[in-house]
Coordinates of C-alpha atoms in Angstrom, one line a residue:
M1 CA 20.7 -5.6 56.2
A2 CA 17.9 -7.2 54.3
R3 CA 17.9 -6.9 50.5
L4 CA 15.7 -4.3 49.0
K5 CA 12.6 -5.7 47.4
T6 CA 11.8 -5.0 43.8
G7 CA 9.5 -1.9 43.6
S8 CA 10.9 -0.2 46.8
T9 CA 9.5 3.3 47.0
D10 CA 11.5 6.5 46.9
A11 CA 10.7 7.0 50.6
A12 CA 12.2 3.6 51.4
M13 CA 15.3 4.5 49.5
D14 CA 15.5 7.9 51.3
R15 CA 15.7 6.1 54.7
I16 CA 18.7 4.1 53.8
T17 CA 21.8 5.4 55.6
G18 CA 25.1 6.2 54.0
A19 CA 26.7 3.1 55.6
E20 CA 24.0 0.8 54.2
L21 CA 24.4 2.1 50.6
G22 CA 27.4 -0.2 50.1
A23 CA 25.0 -3.1 50.2
I24 CA 23.0 -1.9 47.3
T25 CA 24.0 -3.4 44.0
S26 CA 25.9 -1.0 41.7
R27 CA 23.3 -1.3 39.0
A28 CA 20.4 -0.5 41.4
R29 CA 22.2 2.5 42.8
S30 CA 23.3 3.8 39.5
K31 CA 19.7 3.6 38.2
R32 CA 18.4 5.6 41.2
L33 CA 21.1 8.2 40.9
R34 CA 20.4 8.6 37.2
E35 CA 16.7 9.0 37.7
R36 CA 17.0 11.6 40.4
L37 CA 19.7 13.6 38.7
L38 CA 17.9 13.7 35.3
A39 CA 14.6 14.7 36.9
W40 CA 16.5 17.5 38.7
Y41 CA 18.3 18.6 35.6
D42 CA 15.0 18.8 33.6
K43 CA 13.6 21.3 36.1
S44 CA 16.7 23.2 37.2
H45 CA 19.4 23.4 34.5
R46 CA 20.6 26.8 33.2
D47 CA 19.6 28.0 29.8
L48 CA 23.0 28.1 28.0
P49 CA 23.3 28.7 24.3
W50 CA 25.1 25.5 23.5
R51 CA 22.4 23.5 25.2
R52 CA 19.9 24.8 22.5
S53 CA 21.8 22.9 19.8
R54 CA 22.5 19.3 18.8
D55 CA 25.0 20.4 16.2
P56 CA 28.2 18.5 16.9
Y57 CA 30.3 21.4 15.6
A58 CA 28.7 23.9 18.0
I59 CA 29.0 21.5 20.9
W60 CA 32.6 20.8 20.1
I61 CA 33.4 24.6 20.1
S62 CA 31.6 25.1 23.4
E63 CA 33.5 22.2 25.1
A64 CA 36.9 23.6 23.8
M65 CA 36.0 27.1 25.2
L66 CA 34.8 25.8 28.5
Q67 CA 38.1 24.1 29.4
Q68 CA 39.5 26.0 32.4
T69 CA 37.2 29.0 31.7
R70 CA 34.0 30.1 33.5
V71 CA 30.6 29.8 31.7
E72 CA 29.9 33.5 32.1
T73 CA 33.1 34.4 30.3
V74 CA 32.6 31.9 27.5
I75 CA 29.1 32.8 26.4
P76 CA 29.9 36.0 24.4
Y77 CA 33.0 34.5 22.9
Y78 CA 31.0 31.4 21.9
E79 CA 28.3 33.5 20.2
R80 CA 30.9 35.7 18.3
F81 CA 32.9 32.6 17.3
L82 CA 29.9 30.8 15.7
E83 CA 28.7 34.0 14.0
R84 CA 32.2 34.4 12.4
F85 CA 32.7 30.6 11.8
P86 CA 29.3 29.0 11.6
D87 CA 30.4 25.5 10.6
V88 CA 33.5 23.4 10.3
E89 CA 34.2 24.4 6.7
A90 CA 34.2 28.1 7.6
L91 CA 36.7 27.5 10.4
A92 CA 38.9 25.3 8.3
T93 CA 39.1 27.8 5.5
A94 CA 39.7 30.8 7.8
D95 CA 43.0 32.5 8.2
R96 CA 44.6 31.4 11.5
D97 CA 45.1 35.0 12.5
D98 CA 41.4 35.6 12.1
V99 CA 40.7 32.7 14.4
F100 CA 43.1 34.1 17.0
E101 CA 41.5 37.6 16.6
V102 CA 38.0 36.2 17.5
W103 CA 39.5 34.1 20.3
A104 CA 41.6 37.0 21.8
G105 CA 41.0 37.6 25.5
L106 CA 39.7 34.1 26.2
G107 CA 43.1 32.8 27.1
Y108 CA 44.8 29.4 26.7
Y109 CA 45.4 30.2 23.0
S110 CA 46.6 26.7 22.1
R111 CA 42.8 25.8 22.1
A112 CA 42.2 28.2 19.2
R113 CA 45.2 26.8 17.3
N114 CA 44.1 23.2 17.9
L115 CA 40.5 24.0 16.8
H116 CA 41.8 25.4 13.5
R117 CA 44.0 22.4 12.9
A118 CA 41.3 20.0 13.9
A119 CA 38.8 21.7 11.5
L120 CA 41.3 21.1 8.7
M121 CA 41.6 17.5 9.6
V122 CA 37.8 17.0 9.7
M123 CA 37.5 18.4 6.2
E124 CA 40.4 16.3 4.9
E125 CA 39.8 13.0 6.7
F126 CA 36.2 12.9 7.8
E127 CA 34.5 14.5 4.8
G128 CA 33.5 17.6 6.7
S129 CA 31.6 15.8 9.5
I130 CA 32.6 15.8 13.2
P131 CA 33.3 12.1 14.1
D132 CA 30.6 10.4 16.2
N133 CA 32.8 8.2 18.4
V134 CA 35.6 8.8 21.0
V135 CA 38.3 6.8 19.1
A136 CA 38.0 9.1 16.0
L137 CA 37.4 12.2 18.0
R138 CA 40.6 11.7 20.0
R139 CA 42.6 11.8 16.7
L140 CA 41.7 15.5 16.4
P141 CA 44.3 18.0 17.6
G142 CA 43.4 19.2 21.1
V143 CA 40.7 16.6 21.7
G144 CA 41.5 14.6 24.8
R145 CA 39.6 12.1 26.9
Y146 CA 37.2 14.6 28.4
T147 CA 36.3 16.5 25.2
A148 CA 35.9 13.3 23.2
G149 CA 33.5 11.9 25.8
A150 CA 31.5 15.1 26.0
V151 CA 31.0 15.5 22.3
A152 CA 30.2 11.8 21.7
A153 CA 27.7 11.8 24.6
I154 CA 26.0 15.2 24.1
A155 CA 26.0 15.4 20.3
F156 CA 25.6 11.7 19.5
D157 CA 24.0 10.3 22.6
R158 CA 26.8 7.8 23.1
P159 CA 27.1 6.3 26.6
E160 CA 30.6 7.8 27.2
A161 CA 32.1 9.0 30.5
V162 CA 32.8 12.7 31.1
V163 CA 35.1 13.7 34.0
D164 CA 35.9 17.3 34.6
G165 CA 36.5 19.2 37.9
N166 CA 32.8 19.4 38.7
V167 CA 32.3 15.6 38.1
V168 CA 35.4 14.8 40.2
R169 CA 33.9 16.8 43.1
V170 CA 30.4 15.3 42.8
L171 CA 31.6 11.7 42.6
S172 CA 34.2 12.2 45.3
R173 CA 31.4 13.3 47.6
L174 CA 28.8 10.8 46.5
L175 CA 31.3 7.9 47.0
D176 CA 33.2 9.4 49.9
I177 CA 36.5 9.0 48.2
R178 CA 39.2 10.2 50.6
A179 CA 42.3 9.4 48.5
D180 CA 44.1 12.1 46.6
V181 CA 42.1 12.6 43.4
S182 CA 45.2 13.3 41.4
R183 CA 46.5 9.8 41.9
K184 CA 46.3 7.7 38.7
D185 CA 44.4 4.8 40.3
V186 CA 41.8 7.3 41.8
V187 CA 41.5 9.1 38.4
E188 CA 40.8 5.7 36.7
R189 CA 38.2 4.8 39.4
L190 CA 36.4 8.1 38.8
W191 CA 36.3 7.5 35.0
D192 CA 35.0 4.0 35.7
E193 CA 32.3 5.2 37.9
A194 CA 31.3 8.0 35.5
G195 CA 31.3 5.4 32.7
R196 CA 28.9 3.1 34.6
L197 CA 26.6 6.1 35.3
A198 CA 26.6 7.1 31.7
E199 CA 25.0 3.8 30.7
G200 CA 21.3 4.3 30.3
P201 CA 18.8 6.6 28.6
R202 CA 19.9 10.2 27.7
P203 CA 23.7 9.9 28.4
G204 CA 24.3 13.3 27.0
D205 CA 21.8 15.0 29.3
F206 CA 23.0 12.9 32.2
N207 CA 26.6 14.0 31.8
Q208 CA 25.5 17.6 31.6
A209 CA 23.4 17.1 34.7
L210 CA 26.4 15.7 36.6
M211 CA 28.5 18.8 35.6
E212 CA 25.6 21.1 36.3
L213 CA 25.2 19.8 39.8
G214 CA 28.8 20.4 40.5
A215 CA 28.7 23.9 39.0
T216 CA 25.5 25.1 40.8
V217 CA 24.8 23.0 43.9
C218 CA 27.7 20.7 44.8
T219 CA 30.1 23.7 44.8
P220 CA 33.7 23.7 46.2
R221 CA 32.7 25.9 49.1
S222 CA 29.4 26.0 51.0
P223 CA 27.6 23.2 48.9
R224 CA 23.9 23.6 49.0
C225 CA 23.2 20.0 50.2
E226 CA 20.1 20.4 52.4
H227 CA 17.6 22.2 50.3
L228 CA 18.7 21.9 46.6
C229 CA 20.7 18.7 46.1
P230 CA 18.7 15.8 44.6
M231 CA 21.4 13.3 45.6
K232 CA 21.7 14.3 49.3
R233 CA 20.2 11.0 50.7
L234 CA 22.5 9.0 48.5
C235 CA 25.6 10.9 49.3
H236 CA 28.3 9.1 51.4
G237 CA 30.2 12.3 51.9
R238 CA 27.2 14.1 53.4
A239 CA 26.5 11.1 55.6
S240 CA 30.1 11.3 56.9
G241 CA 29.5 14.9 57.9
D242 CA 32.4 16.7 56.2
V243 CA 31.4 16.9 52.6
E244 CA 33.1 20.2 52.1
S245 CA 36.5 18.6 52.7
L246 CA 36.2 16.6 49.5
P247 CA 37.7 16.1 47.0
N248 CA 41.1 15.6 48.5
K249 CA 43.4 17.5 46.1
P250 CA 47.1 18.5 46.4
K251 CA 47.7 22.2 47.0
K252 CA 48.3 24.3 43.9
K253 CA 51.7 25.8 43.5
Q254 CA 51.7 29.6 43.7
P255 CA 52.5 31.3 40.3
R256 CA 56.1 32.2 40.0
P257 CA 56.7 36.0 40.0
V258 CA 58.4 37.3 36.9
A259 CA 59.3 40.9 35.8
A260 CA 59.6 41.9 32.2
V261 CA 59.7 45.0 30.0
A262 CA 57.7 46.1 26.9
A263 CA 58.4 49.0 24.6
W264 CA 56.5 51.4 22.3
L265 CA 58.9 51.9 19.4
P266 CA 57.8 54.4 16.8
R267 CA 59.0 54.8 13.2
R268 CA 57.4 57.7 11.3
D269 CA 53.6 57.1 11.8
R270 CA 53.9 53.4 12.8
V271 CA 54.8 51.3 15.8
L272 CA 56.6 48.0 16.0
L273 CA 54.8 44.7 17.0
V274 CA 56.4 41.3 17.0
Q275 CA 54.8 37.8 16.7
R276 CA 55.5 35.2 19.3
P277 CA 56.8 31.7 18.3
D278 CA 54.6 29.0 17.0
Q279 CA 54.8 27.0 20.2
G280 CA 54.7 27.9 23.9
L281 CA 53.0 30.6 25.9
L282 CA 50.7 32.9 23.8
A283 CA 51.9 31.2 20.6
N284 CA 51.5 33.1 17.3
L285 CA 50.1 36.2 19.0
W286 CA 51.3 39.8 18.5
E287 CA 52.8 42.0 21.2
L288 CA 55.0 45.0 21.8
P289 CA 58.7 44.0 21.8
G290 CA 60.5 43.4 25.1
G291 CA 61.7 40.6 27.3
E292 CA 62.1 39.2 30.8
L293 CA 64.3 41.0 33.3
P294 CA 67.1 39.5 35.2
T295 CA 66.2 38.8 38.9
A296 CA 66.1 42.0 41.0
A297 CA 67.1 44.1 38.0
E298 CA 66.1 47.7 37.6
P299 CA 63.8 47.9 34.5
K300 CA 65.1 51.3 33.2
D301 CA 68.7 50.1 33.4
H302 CA 68.1 47.0 31.3
V303 CA 65.4 47.8 28.8
V304 CA 67.8 49.2 26.2
A305 CA 70.0 46.1 26.3
I306 CA 67.0 43.8 26.2
L307 CA 65.7 45.4 23.0
R308 CA 69.1 45.4 21.4
E309 CA 69.5 41.7 22.1
R310 CA 66.0 40.5 21.2
I311 CA 65.1 42.7 18.1
G312 CA 68.4 44.3 17.1
L313 CA 67.3 47.9 17.3
E314 CA 69.2 50.8 19.0
V315 CA 67.2 53.0 21.4
R316 CA 68.0 55.5 24.1
D317 CA 66.4 57.6 26.8
P318 CA 63.6 55.3 27.9
M319 CA 60.5 57.0 29.4
A320 CA 58.6 54.9 31.9
S321 CA 54.8 54.7 31.1
G322 CA 53.7 52.5 34.0
T323 CA 53.3 48.8 34.8
V324 CA 50.8 46.1 33.9
E325 CA 50.2 43.1 36.1
H326 CA 48.8 39.8 34.7
V327 CA 48.5 36.3 36.1
F328 CA 49.0 33.2 34.1
T329 CA 48.5 29.7 35.4
H330 CA 52.1 29.4 36.5
L331 CA 53.4 33.0 36.3
R332 CA 52.6 36.3 38.0
L333 CA 53.9 38.9 35.6
R334 CA 54.8 42.5 36.3
L335 CA 55.4 44.2 33.0
H336 CA 57.2 47.5 33.0
V337 CA 56.2 49.6 30.0
F338 CA 58.4 52.2 28.3
R339 CA 58.2 54.7 25.4
F340 CA 60.9 55.7 23.1
Q341 CA 61.0 58.7 20.8
S342 CA 63.0 57.1 18.0
V343 CA 64.8 53.9 17.0
A344 CA 67.7 53.2 14.8
G345 CA 68.8 50.1 12.9
R346 CA 67.2 47.1 11.2
V347 CA 64.9 44.6 13.0
R348 CA 66.8 41.3 13.7
L349 CA 64.5 39.0 15.7
R350 CA 66.0 36.6 18.2
D351 CA 63.0 34.6 19.4
H352 CA 60.0 36.0 17.6
Q353 CA 58.9 34.7 14.2
A354 CA 57.8 38.0 12.5
H355 CA 57.4 41.7 12.9
R356 CA 55.2 44.5 11.6
W357 CA 55.2 48.3 11.6
V358 CA 51.6 49.1 12.3
R359 CA 49.6 52.3 12.4
P360 CA 48.3 52.8 16.0
S361 CA 44.7 52.8 14.7
R362 CA 45.2 49.3 13.4
L363 CA 46.7 47.8 16.5
P364 CA 43.4 46.3 17.7
D365 CA 43.0 44.4 14.5
L366 CA 46.0 42.1 15.2
A367 CA 45.5 38.8 17.1
Q368 CA 46.8 39.5 20.6
A369 CA 46.5 38.4 24.2
T370 CA 44.7 40.3 26.9
L371 CA 48.1 41.2 28.3
N372 CA 49.1 43.2 25.2
R373 CA 45.7 44.8 25.1
K374 CA 46.1 46.0 28.7
T375 CA 49.6 47.3 27.7
L376 CA 48.2 49.3 24.8
E377 CA 45.4 50.7 26.9
L378 CA 48.1 52.0 29.3
L379 CA 50.0 53.6 26.4
L380 CA 47.0 55.0 24.4

């Protein structure tokens, strides 16, 4: 194929086939991709609250919340969080339980714990200012390669790569990458490609455009290539005719089924709640006492022994109140809920770090996961 002459029109570029694209220099192709995607983004991007701000703190909070969570879910949490903790100093000086309380229901609670820890570090080591480069950003707890790149690019206009699930899908299709995208060498190639594309004007907007394209047009199923995609004539995957088969990802493991019990244990006008350990699933959150059932065990036959073992209290005559089902990333939990009329003995915790006897009207005030809120709804 003859080389493209300087000043080739968009129409000439549109006539180039997928096979011929390999002959275009990387720089020329990157420039064309950037121009088209930014023009599309300027006209078509969603009006999201974090896009109305250049405040590095607000952008950092949004990026933490958006990890593994849908945009529609994040918006009200983001707005409440910034109302309660409007700047990094407010977050750093807040009680950790208050941070968990505002976060409760959003899931992946280690994100909230890391935000609080990172805010303290920003105040102590960075004079209260969010770092403006990926090296310093990655020193913050919970800030990995993606979040550092996103904050540096969007808040500070640094030409840094950003690779999330949407970007993996878009680049895999654009470049017709057939290899397993979980392979280390393929992951590095995607970061390299994203890094080259980020070099140029408006890197923050460009990275958001790439993610926006994946979220709204280049979707996992039924991508809207023909009428909406600004990249369709530059897309190798579309030229191959099976764009929906990309990216090539290993099948997810099905969540492991687990059965457990939880108990409403009253003492006078209060009920017992326990706080989970500082590490692990639902760390630091409050819940009704209970524990995992042995395989194929009958819940009513084991709940008394589980409570004795895990919290040291003696109970009898369990009354079944129903079940709550909840799916975590790796677990599918079926929680059997029981009421008891009275308890005897002194609380001796085996795995939890603290306990409280709480008036029922104050239960919603404690930092707790959606699972515990669903359990309390069943009981109350």
